[in-house]
């Protein structure tokens, strides 16, 4: 597994007794970490454990309160991201950091474009290098296309391309695969292995444990900002890793209850949005969890958005409990009992500068407004209720959502929509970026909702999740529904075959 | 600082001709639209009044636009970084008077212009420092410096006035002279404009201005020296406002303590009409220059058509709102187009 030779034990990059606090929150306490050349090192921990804070310290974004950063054994102080970059450290941050107005090529090479005479930018070379990177990652993104409007997965790809373009000695990746499906992940791992074999050190964060076991040689676990262990993965089981992360044994990850399906709650007929998806028809019954699988870009999110009324559809119809919904009107959809948990939490799900409490309360405005005034007390207790149910890790409910860790922001979005008490719930990647412990909790919650008669449509790129939770699996490929598989017959092979268009034969 | 050479595969299939370069195309479309409006307006006026496009007529048109084009060029840089400089009118006024005072005392015209630019650089640096160091919005900071500079100007100038008679003949002749219909001043503005546009497109620090206006947080993470770049934009803007002050003196030969009052609003209008978006990160100086040309042409067109000039303000306002509306619609259409392209990718 590990390609680290025993003769070369000097870490390229190391942290010694690093502590970092944000106000009263102690995000890191006396954490040490060694990164060796030629290894892929996993960083594991629950949401809010301090993983992102740790990598931001390595990247020069945060200055540690105490402790030292060692580069090639020498104590080093990074005064900013530029310092870390110049030291050969490339970072993919958890949240995409793109310039929406600039082209993909410019996004990738900003600040270090290839130059011609007199320091002028060589636009041709920039574009060519971008195209080469895209080929290496096996994606068809036009280097000249602006970053605005890219799907989350494509944004992630651009981030990955950016990091690869560095020829870095240290590559740090904070949940790079969260938005990706199997084939893109495989591609990324291929590239990572090549880099590792060329002697780069890679630090990898993911909440998908199977990915950690697939690509990493060692793992460092954090819990509540403290270092739990740093050890080889060989000989470890998923259970061992989970125990290190959460400090206890985990309940079942897919606690699906069997529920007899009721009447049709959501009915979608021949729905078409030109150039995006075509002739999509399906039903979701009360008490059912229907999984919607497919590759990134298959049009799953787009269907969900159209059903909910965020985007308009060109043809077809949508009915909730037998009543037709108006095209392009989310408010009527919400009134009919539909709720959509969107995939892009930062852009569509949250008001980053509002408190946790207010964010969860936003969708409930109608019920918590009394005589035209907001009933803050009701909002507060309801929000708190959901925050506790989903184990959101926060200092105070009045803190802004921007201070939460990525996974905890995701939980707030979930809470916000679950708080509406919907009769039809569409969840787009409900557990993206959520740690295993809470993942089980979210699954238990979805299962409970279904048992209570809610119709659930679950879009997910996490195949085990689809297989573990869905009563029925719908598969999309290039904008069309290619398969409908009963939960009992769905396997990795049948779903993937339909998702890649191989089932048609 | 190394860049992976596209070694593994020949870089032949760069989608250059086949695929549309959407970013550039949208900008260009925007500029073409203004150009079209401008040409139609001038054409209609010419039909109504054949004197309008005489040699003197064209010259006046260009002369009127020159100073606004210069200041708008500088302002664009600041607006691209998601900031604004409201003090340009005051800077123009005080540097015009400083230039005049120096020339009045028998100074060399070239040194006088350099002096004006230096004065502008000073105020630009001040603005840049305040904006990049303090956590105060640029709107507020530069509103403050607008009044401070104007105040200093008023105290210093008092009720004095400089007229063409106080200035060297050569300087005044230069202000109104040129090659047939093209004034010297317009040539200067054109040179500055082209150099700025070239800089913004082809130099790293120019692109970084767009980057930091587009997403300041990402710019920080990308290691862009955000403060230095903001300082640069303001300094450049100040320098051009100073230069514009000197040229204003050459053109009109007449300055007092009120020179340039309210000019910042015209400048900002020109920039926005020209498609430099206030939320930062997009637009071009050519667009801003066209915007400036359009706004000043309205001033000349109305009298030529026999319409009272009281309409000028209303029409400027209308153009502003129209420009914003067009931007919004274009943005929405582009977003839709991009989404559809997305869906086709794997
Ligand atoms: N800028 C900030 N201000 C205040 N608190 C912060 C800030 N950034 C992080 N925190 C807090 O520090 C703790 C660690 O957060 P961090 O983002 O490192 O978690 P994480 O392990 O990356 O979690 P996730 O898996 O959800 O991404 C959390 O409690 C978070 O709320
Ligand atoms: Mg994180």
PDB file of C-alpha atoms and ligand atoms in Angstrom, chain A residues 20-23 25-28 45-54 56 62 94-95 174-175 205 207 222 225 345 393-395 399 402-409 411 433-435, ligand 1:
ATOM      1  CA  UNK A  20      -6.367  27.171  16.878  1.00  0.00           C
ATOM      2  CA  UNK A  21      -9.430  28.785  18.426  1.00  0.00           C
ATOM      3  CA  UNK A  22     -12.222  30.861  16.957  1.00  0.00           C
ATOM      4  CA  UNK A  23     -13.496  32.844  19.894  1.00  0.00           C
ATOM      5  CA  UNK A  25     -14.554  27.408  19.876  1.00  0.00           C
ATOM      6  CA  UNK A  26     -11.355  25.401  20.142  1.00  0.00           C
ATOM      7  CA  UNK A  27     -11.158  24.027  16.616  1.00  0.00           C
ATOM      8  CA  UNK A  28      -7.734  22.378  17.044  1.00  0.00           C
ATOM      9  CA  UNK A  45     -13.312  12.951  11.703  1.00  0.00           C
ATOM     10  CA  UNK A  46     -16.891  13.983  12.257  1.00  0.00           C
ATOM     11  CA  UNK A  47     -18.373  17.237  10.997  1.00  0.00           C
ATOM     12  CA  UNK A  48     -16.762  20.044  12.918  1.00  0.00           C
ATOM     13  CA  UNK A  49     -13.853  17.889  14.113  1.00  0.00           C
ATOM     14  CA  UNK A  50     -11.410  20.450  12.755  1.00  0.00           C
ATOM     15  CA  UNK A  51     -10.284  18.875   9.476  1.00  0.00           C
ATOM     16  CA  UNK A  52     -10.791  21.966   7.340  1.00  0.00           C
ATOM     17  CA  UNK A  53      -9.240  24.156   9.987  1.00  0.00           C
ATOM     18  CA  UNK A  54      -6.188  21.903   9.965  1.00  0.00           C
ATOM     19  CA  UNK A  56      -6.232  25.833   6.250  1.00  0.00           C
ATOM     20  CA  UNK A  62      -5.102  30.432   9.219  1.00  0.00           C
ATOM     21  CA  UNK A  94     -14.050  22.228   0.742  1.00  0.00           C
ATOM     22  CA  UNK A  95     -16.111  25.030  -0.779  1.00  0.00           C
ATOM     23  CA  UNK A 174     -10.741  18.717   1.375  1.00  0.00           C
ATOM     24  CA  UNK A 175     -13.645  16.494   0.295  1.00  0.00           C
ATOM     25  CA  UNK A 205     -10.405  14.180   3.351  1.00  0.00           C
ATOM     26  CA  UNK A 207     -16.678  11.172   4.528  1.00  0.00           C
ATOM     27  CA  UNK A 222      -9.513  13.989  14.785  1.00  0.00           C
ATOM     28  CA  UNK A 225     -10.256  19.240  17.535  1.00  0.00           C
ATOM     29  CA  UNK A 345     -26.108  24.571  -0.046  1.00  0.00           C
ATOM     30  CA  UNK A 393     -22.430  21.182  16.066  1.00  0.00           C
ATOM     31  CA  UNK A 394     -22.541  24.842  16.987  1.00  0.00           C
ATOM     32  CA  UNK A 395     -21.448  27.202  19.734  1.00  0.00           C
ATOM     33  CA  UNK A 399     -23.987  32.405  15.481  1.00  0.00           C
ATOM     34  CA  UNK A 402     -20.829  31.039   7.900  1.00  0.00           C
ATOM     35  CA  UNK A 403     -18.899  29.965  11.005  1.00  0.00           C
ATOM     36  CA  UNK A 404     -20.141  26.367  10.837  1.00  0.00           C
ATOM     37  CA  UNK A 405     -18.099  23.552   9.343  1.00  0.00           C
ATOM     38  CA  UNK A 406     -19.151  22.404   5.865  1.00  0.00           C
ATOM     39  CA  UNK A 407     -21.046  19.358   7.031  1.00  0.00           C
ATOM     40  CA  UNK A 408     -22.879  21.282   9.707  1.00  0.00           C
ATOM     41  CA  UNK A 409     -24.029  23.830   7.132  1.00  0.00           C
ATOM     42  CA  UNK A 411     -27.364  19.811   8.259  1.00  0.00           C
ATOM     43  CA  UNK A 433     -20.287  16.072   3.163  1.00  0.00           C
ATOM     44  CA  UNK A 434     -22.004  14.613   6.223  1.00  0.00           C
ATOM     45  CA  UNK A 435     -20.058  12.330   8.567  1.00  0.00           C
TER      46      UNK A 435
HETATM   47  N1  LIG C   1     -14.247  31.143  10.764  1.00  0.00           N
HETATM   48  C1  LIG C   1     -14.759  30.473  11.823  1.00  0.00           C
HETATM   49  N2  LIG C   1     -15.322  31.155  12.836  1.00  0.00           N
HETATM   50  C2  LIG C   1     -15.819  30.499  13.912  1.00  0.00           C
HETATM   51  N3  LIG C   1     -15.816  29.163  14.064  1.00  0.00           N
HETATM   52  C3  LIG C   1     -15.261  28.432  13.078  1.00  0.00           C
HETATM   53  C4  LIG C   1     -14.716  29.054  11.912  1.00  0.00           C
HETATM   54  N4  LIG C   1     -14.247  28.081  11.092  1.00  0.00           N
HETATM   55  C5  LIG C   1     -14.501  26.906  11.740  1.00  0.00           C
HETATM   56  N5  LIG C   1     -15.103  27.119  12.925  1.00  0.00           N
HETATM   57  C6  LIG C   1     -15.501  26.085  13.894  1.00  0.00           C
HETATM   58  O1  LIG C   1     -14.398  25.229  14.099  1.00  0.00           O
HETATM   59  C7  LIG C   1     -14.813  23.872  14.223  1.00  0.00           C
HETATM   60  C8  LIG C   1     -14.081  23.007  13.232  1.00  0.00           C
HETATM   61  O2  LIG C   1     -14.533  23.307  11.925  1.00  0.00           O
HETATM   62  P1  LIG C   1     -13.957  22.638  10.606  1.00  0.00           P
HETATM   63  O3  LIG C   1     -14.502  23.397   9.461  1.00  0.00           O
HETATM   64  O4  LIG C   1     -12.499  22.521  10.707  1.00  0.00           O
HETATM   65  O5  LIG C   1     -14.634  21.190  10.667  1.00  0.00           O
HETATM   66  P2  LIG C   1     -14.475  19.973   9.656  1.00  0.00           P
HETATM   67  O6  LIG C   1     -13.809  18.872  10.385  1.00  0.00           O
HETATM   68  O7  LIG C   1     -13.870  20.407   8.400  1.00  0.00           O
HETATM   69  O8  LIG C   1     -16.003  19.531   9.436  1.00  0.00           O
HETATM   70  P3  LIG C   1     -16.787  19.075   8.086  1.00  0.00           P
HETATM   71  O9  LIG C   1     -16.606  17.614   7.959  1.00  0.00           O
HETATM   72  O10 LIG C   1     -18.214  19.382   8.430  1.00  0.00           O
HETATM   73  O11 LIG C   1     -16.277  19.871   6.958  1.00  0.00           O
HETATM   74  C9  LIG C   1     -16.326  23.884  14.046  1.00  0.00           C
HETATM   75  O12 LIG C   1     -16.911  23.842  15.325  1.00  0.00           O
HETATM   76  C10 LIG C   1     -16.616  25.205  13.362  1.00  0.00           C
HETATM   77  O13 LIG C   1     -17.881  25.683  13.737  1.00  0.00           O
END
